Amino acid sequence: MKMRSLKSGCLSVVLLLVLLLSCGCTQHSTPEDVSSLPHNDISKVVSAISEVPVTSVPSAEEKSEVSDTAAVSEISVPSQETHDVSESLPSEPSEASEISAITEPVSSEESIDHPSSSHPDPSAFASEPAPESSLEDNSQPSEEVSPAPVDETSLIKGLRKKYFVNRLDTPSLQNFARLYKGALDCTERVTFSYEIPSAQLDTLMFLLNYDCPELIHLSGDYIPIYSDTYGDYVSGVGLIYYMSPDEYHQGMETLSQFQQQLSEQTAGMSPRETEQYVYDLLFNTVVFDDYSAHSGSIYGALIEHRARCEGISKAFAWCLQHCGMECMTVAGTPLWENTGAYAGHSWNIVRLDNDYYYVDVAADNLRSYPEESVVPLYGFLNSSEAQMQRTHLMNDIFRNLGVPPCFSDQMNYHVAAGQYISSDDDMQECFERILYNRYVSGEYMQISIRLDTEISYQNFIDNWESWLEQFCQKEGYVSCGNTVYYNDVSLTVVIVINPQ
């Protein structure tokens, strides 16, 4: 047995040497011979397995390297062989692949015409880069998808009619078009073709809210999908809505009917008359409300008649735009006290003839309940920048994009009506001149007067009653019951004269 074993061992050694020599000879074989050898297939499989991304969740520092690793593996491993290997792995999707679907930028081959079809549940969104919370329910594709393919040319052509959107550079405009299309489709998540800075997303979402009043279902809130540890870059955004898709379409139908009525009511009016009509319409029908469901939208202002400054200013812009006028909504900080629940404020810029003016309907004394008796002061109807800068600080987003110059006061309500009093004027004399032009004995009237400074405003408040009494005695008018409305913000006074 020992001899047999020894012989068997020697024979094995001999056979091994023969095999090694034969392998050495095959090094000069043709590529066809090499590919036909069984051991070459095994080496490919081993190579493919070594290049499959690990299933552990990458650290925050490793996230940026995921896309590069994936790109290398796609080049070095044929797709069919990779598919064969993946079939031998567990059927559950790996955590690494799910994270890359959320945090990696879309391939450069995916233009705006081909956005991602993945549409996760809102619970998959994370305001901070926390991969664990981003993996929920990602194994099953949602029935709702990201924006359908966009006709970029026609969509961007329409968006260029919007003043601030039109001032975006081309890449930003393309990303904005994707956001806009996503909002129209009521998509809950929109992904970009590449990572963008978080600050750029803030600008795009700001314009989506303020420069697109027709998106009545869109909330001003959103969920950035961060693609880095520090929140400096995002790969997409989660959109939040106030309405379901059915409610949105029904709301737009209702607004379409309102638009038709507005067109009929303003037919034949000049731009200045149309502006005055819309201003009065909003003032007389809207109750100021910070908390109603749609208070920040044109639907809340025009249909439900309850809105805050955001909804009122959007409604003003939307109405004038549909009457063929150029008007936009801006936002910023009010520089007066007691601003209510919201620290921000929004107002308008309108174009009349060749000049731009500021308009702030909400800064007038809007009623807080339907039965409240108030009168329009027109304190910020076609104001110049010189007047607005005392009370309004515009957000840098609009300033950086470029705000049209508002230097003229030619169309200002009080200047045009001769009811503006400067501190350089003789105040009593100016007041009497206004009364001569407006006062009709025995008739009800509202006279709105604006002052230029806090000092002149207070001086007028302290003296107008005695000046009015002197005027009536001099002209032989019967004394009337008078009511006065003040607005410390716009330095405006409205005197209501009631016949006895």
PDB file of C-alpha atoms in Angstrom, residues 25-142:
ATOM      1  CA  CYS A  25       1.869  26.943 -24.030  1.00  0.00           C
ATOM      2  CA  THR A  26      -1.661  28.330 -24.082  1.00  0.00           C
ATOM      3  CA  GLN A  27      -0.365  31.828 -23.323  1.00  0.00           C
ATOM      4  CA  HIS A  28       0.317  32.170 -27.052  1.00  0.00           C
ATOM      5  CA  SER A  29      -3.133  30.965 -28.043  1.00  0.00           C
ATOM      6  CA  THR A  30      -5.561  33.130 -29.956  1.00  0.00           C
ATOM      7  CA  PRO A  31      -8.218  35.149 -28.122  1.00  0.00           C
ATOM      8  CA  GLU A  32     -10.805  32.614 -29.244  1.00  0.00           C
ATOM      9  CA  ASP A  33      -8.900  29.824 -27.496  1.00  0.00           C
ATOM     10  CA  VAL A  34      -8.622  31.825 -24.317  1.00  0.00           C
ATOM     11  CA  SER A  35     -12.309  32.693 -24.192  1.00  0.00           C
ATOM     12  CA  SER A  36     -13.211  29.053 -24.591  1.00  0.00           C
ATOM     13  CA  LEU A  37     -11.339  27.944 -21.476  1.00  0.00           C
ATOM     14  CA  PRO A  38     -13.558  27.263 -18.461  1.00  0.00           C
ATOM     15  CA  HIS A  39     -11.174  28.911 -15.987  1.00  0.00           C
ATOM     16  CA  ASN A  40     -11.496  32.268 -17.836  1.00  0.00           C
ATOM     17  CA  ASP A  41     -15.277  32.416 -17.168  1.00  0.00           C
ATOM     18  CA  ILE A  42     -14.644  31.790 -13.505  1.00  0.00           C
ATOM     19  CA  SER A  43     -12.151  34.665 -13.337  1.00  0.00           C
ATOM     20  CA  LYS A  44     -14.725  37.002 -14.890  1.00  0.00           C
ATOM     21  CA  VAL A  45     -17.321  36.009 -12.335  1.00  0.00           C
ATOM     22  CA  VAL A  46     -14.841  36.500  -9.502  1.00  0.00           C
ATOM     23  CA  SER A  47     -13.899  39.894 -10.925  1.00  0.00           C
ATOM     24  CA  ALA A  48     -17.557  40.888 -11.212  1.00  0.00           C
ATOM     25  CA  ILE A  49     -18.294  39.832  -7.637  1.00  0.00           C
ATOM     26  CA  SER A  50     -15.369  41.874  -6.348  1.00  0.00           C
ATOM     27  CA  GLU A  51     -16.788  44.985  -8.036  1.00  0.00           C
ATOM     28  CA  VAL A  52     -20.382  44.756  -6.713  1.00  0.00           C
ATOM     29  CA  PRO A  53     -20.947  47.683  -4.236  1.00  0.00           C
ATOM     30  CA  VAL A  54     -21.113  46.562  -0.650  1.00  0.00           C
ATOM     31  CA  THR A  55     -24.576  46.587   0.894  1.00  0.00           C
ATOM     32  CA  SER A  56     -23.629  48.471   4.031  1.00  0.00           C
ATOM     33  CA  VAL A  57     -24.804  52.082   4.284  1.00  0.00           C
ATOM     34  CA  PRO A  58     -21.919  54.372   3.280  1.00  0.00           C
ATOM     35  CA  SER A  59     -20.798  57.044   5.658  1.00  0.00           C
ATOM     36  CA  ALA A  60     -21.505  60.678   4.930  1.00  0.00           C
ATOM     37  CA  GLU A  61     -17.961  61.139   3.644  1.00  0.00           C
ATOM     38  CA  GLU A  62     -18.342  58.163   1.306  1.00  0.00           C
ATOM     39  CA  LYS A  63     -21.588  59.335  -0.278  1.00  0.00           C
ATOM     40  CA  SER A  64     -19.858  61.497  -2.838  1.00  0.00           C
ATOM     41  CA  GLU A  65     -17.801  58.485  -3.975  1.00  0.00           C
ATOM     42  CA  VAL A  66     -20.794  56.223  -4.688  1.00  0.00           C
ATOM     43  CA  SER A  67     -21.455  57.519  -8.182  1.00  0.00           C
ATOM     44  CA  ASP A  68     -17.777  57.217  -9.173  1.00  0.00           C
ATOM     45  CA  THR A  69     -17.644  53.599  -7.981  1.00  0.00           C
ATOM     46  CA  ALA A  70     -20.795  52.757  -9.889  1.00  0.00           C
ATOM     47  CA  ALA A  71     -19.390  54.306 -13.049  1.00  0.00           C
ATOM     48  CA  VAL A  72     -16.202  52.230 -12.840  1.00  0.00           C
ATOM     49  CA  SER A  73     -18.078  48.997 -12.302  1.00  0.00           C
ATOM     50  CA  GLU A  74     -20.289  49.671 -15.303  1.00  0.00           C
ATOM     51  CA  ILE A  75     -17.263  50.085 -17.535  1.00  0.00           C
ATOM     52  CA  SER A  76     -15.242  47.114 -16.299  1.00  0.00           C
ATOM     53  CA  VAL A  77     -18.047  44.531 -16.017  1.00  0.00           C
ATOM     54  CA  PRO A  78     -20.319  43.653 -18.959  1.00  0.00           C
ATOM     55  CA  SER A  79     -23.944  44.276 -18.107  1.00  0.00           C
ATOM     56  CA  GLN A  80     -25.081  40.723 -18.799  1.00  0.00           C
ATOM     57  CA  GLU A  81     -22.436  39.160 -16.553  1.00  0.00           C
ATOM     58  CA  THR A  82     -23.215  41.640 -13.794  1.00  0.00           C
ATOM     59  CA  HIS A  83     -26.850  40.687 -14.115  1.00  0.00           C
ATOM     60  CA  ASP A  84     -25.934  37.011 -13.769  1.00  0.00           C
ATOM     61  CA  VAL A  85     -24.071  37.726 -10.571  1.00  0.00           C
ATOM     62  CA  SER A  86     -26.855  39.861  -9.109  1.00  0.00           C
ATOM     63  CA  GLU A  87     -29.249  36.990  -9.590  1.00  0.00           C
ATOM     64  CA  SER A  88     -27.129  34.940  -7.218  1.00  0.00           C
ATOM     65  CA  LEU A  89     -27.363  37.658  -4.540  1.00  0.00           C
ATOM     66  CA  PRO A  90     -30.299  38.123  -2.142  1.00  0.00           C
ATOM     67  CA  SER A  91     -33.430  39.463  -3.847  1.00  0.00           C
ATOM     68  CA  GLU A  92     -33.819  42.456  -1.490  1.00  0.00           C
ATOM     69  CA  PRO A  93     -32.381  45.719  -2.853  1.00  0.00           C
ATOM     70  CA  SER A  94     -29.150  46.783  -1.227  1.00  0.00           C
ATOM     71  CA  GLU A  95     -29.041  49.839   1.021  1.00  0.00           C
ATOM     72  CA  ALA A  96     -26.235  51.313  -1.054  1.00  0.00           C
ATOM     73  CA  SER A  97     -28.287  51.190  -4.253  1.00  0.00           C
ATOM     74  CA  GLU A  98     -31.255  52.831  -2.532  1.00  0.00           C
ATOM     75  CA  ILE A  99     -29.144  55.662  -1.165  1.00  0.00           C
ATOM     76  CA  SER A 100     -27.621  56.377  -4.555  1.00  0.00           C
ATOM     77  CA  ALA A 101     -31.118  56.661  -6.027  1.00  0.00           C
ATOM     78  CA  ILE A 102     -31.833  59.536  -3.652  1.00  0.00           C
ATOM     79  CA  THR A 103     -28.519  61.314  -3.206  1.00  0.00           C
ATOM     80  CA  GLU A 104     -26.691  60.823  -6.506  1.00  0.00           C
ATOM     81  CA  PRO A 105     -27.240  63.440  -9.216  1.00  0.00           C
ATOM     82  CA  VAL A 106     -28.948  62.230 -12.343  1.00  0.00           C
ATOM     83  CA  SER A 107     -26.638  61.128 -15.124  1.00  0.00           C
ATOM     84  CA  SER A 108     -25.620  63.796 -17.591  1.00  0.00           C
ATOM     85  CA  GLU A 109     -27.424  61.771 -20.238  1.00  0.00           C
ATOM     86  CA  GLU A 110     -30.725  62.579 -18.506  1.00  0.00           C
ATOM     87  CA  SER A 111     -31.713  66.011 -19.714  1.00  0.00           C
ATOM     88  CA  ILE A 112     -34.723  67.964 -18.535  1.00  0.00           C
ATOM     89  CA  ASP A 113     -36.774  66.106 -21.108  1.00  0.00           C
ATOM     90  CA  HIS A 114     -36.203  62.840 -19.263  1.00  0.00           C
ATOM     91  CA  PRO A 115     -36.543  63.350 -15.513  1.00  0.00           C
ATOM     92  CA  SER A 116     -36.389  60.445 -13.103  1.00  0.00           C
ATOM     93  CA  SER A 117     -39.461  58.220 -13.002  1.00  0.00           C
ATOM     94  CA  SER A 118     -38.875  57.325  -9.359  1.00  0.00           C
ATOM     95  CA  HIS A 119     -41.411  58.869  -7.009  1.00  0.00           C
ATOM     96  CA  PRO A 120     -41.067  57.844  -3.348  1.00  0.00           C
ATOM     97  CA  ASP A 121     -43.531  58.346  -0.544  1.00  0.00           C
ATOM     98  CA  PRO A 122     -43.148  61.698   1.324  1.00  0.00           C
ATOM     99  CA  SER A 123     -41.881  59.726   4.330  1.00  0.00           C
ATOM    100  CA  ALA A 124     -38.789  58.940   2.273  1.00  0.00           C
ATOM    101  CA  PHE A 125     -37.751  62.582   2.278  1.00  0.00           C
ATOM    102  CA  ALA A 126     -35.225  63.697   4.862  1.00  0.00           C
ATOM    103  CA  SER A 127     -34.481  67.295   5.703  1.00  0.00           C
ATOM    104  CA  GLU A 128     -31.020  66.171   6.811  1.00  0.00           C
ATOM    105  CA  PRO A 129     -28.783  63.509   5.220  1.00  0.00           C
ATOM    106  CA  ALA A 130     -30.035  60.546   7.264  1.00  0.00           C
ATOM    107  CA  PRO A 131     -29.880  57.482   4.987  1.00  0.00           C
ATOM    108  CA  GLU A 132     -31.812  55.217   7.342  1.00  0.00           C
ATOM    109  CA  SER A 133     -34.966  57.347   7.121  1.00  0.00           C
ATOM    110  CA  SER A 134     -34.556  57.651   3.335  1.00  0.00           C
ATOM    111  CA  LEU A 135     -34.841  53.914   2.743  1.00  0.00           C
ATOM    112  CA  GLU A 136     -38.440  53.414   3.765  1.00  0.00           C
ATOM    113  CA  ASP A 137     -40.646  51.790   1.106  1.00  0.00           C
ATOM    114  CA  ASN A 138     -38.072  52.458  -1.610  1.00  0.00           C
ATOM    115  CA  SER A 139     -38.095  48.839  -2.745  1.00  0.00           C
ATOM    116  CA  GLN A 140     -41.472  49.264  -4.417  1.00  0.00           C
ATOM    117  CA  PRO A 141     -41.806  51.955  -7.091  1.00  0.00           C
ATOM    118  CA  SER A 142     -44.649  54.402  -6.459  1.00  0.00           C
TER     119      SER A 142
END
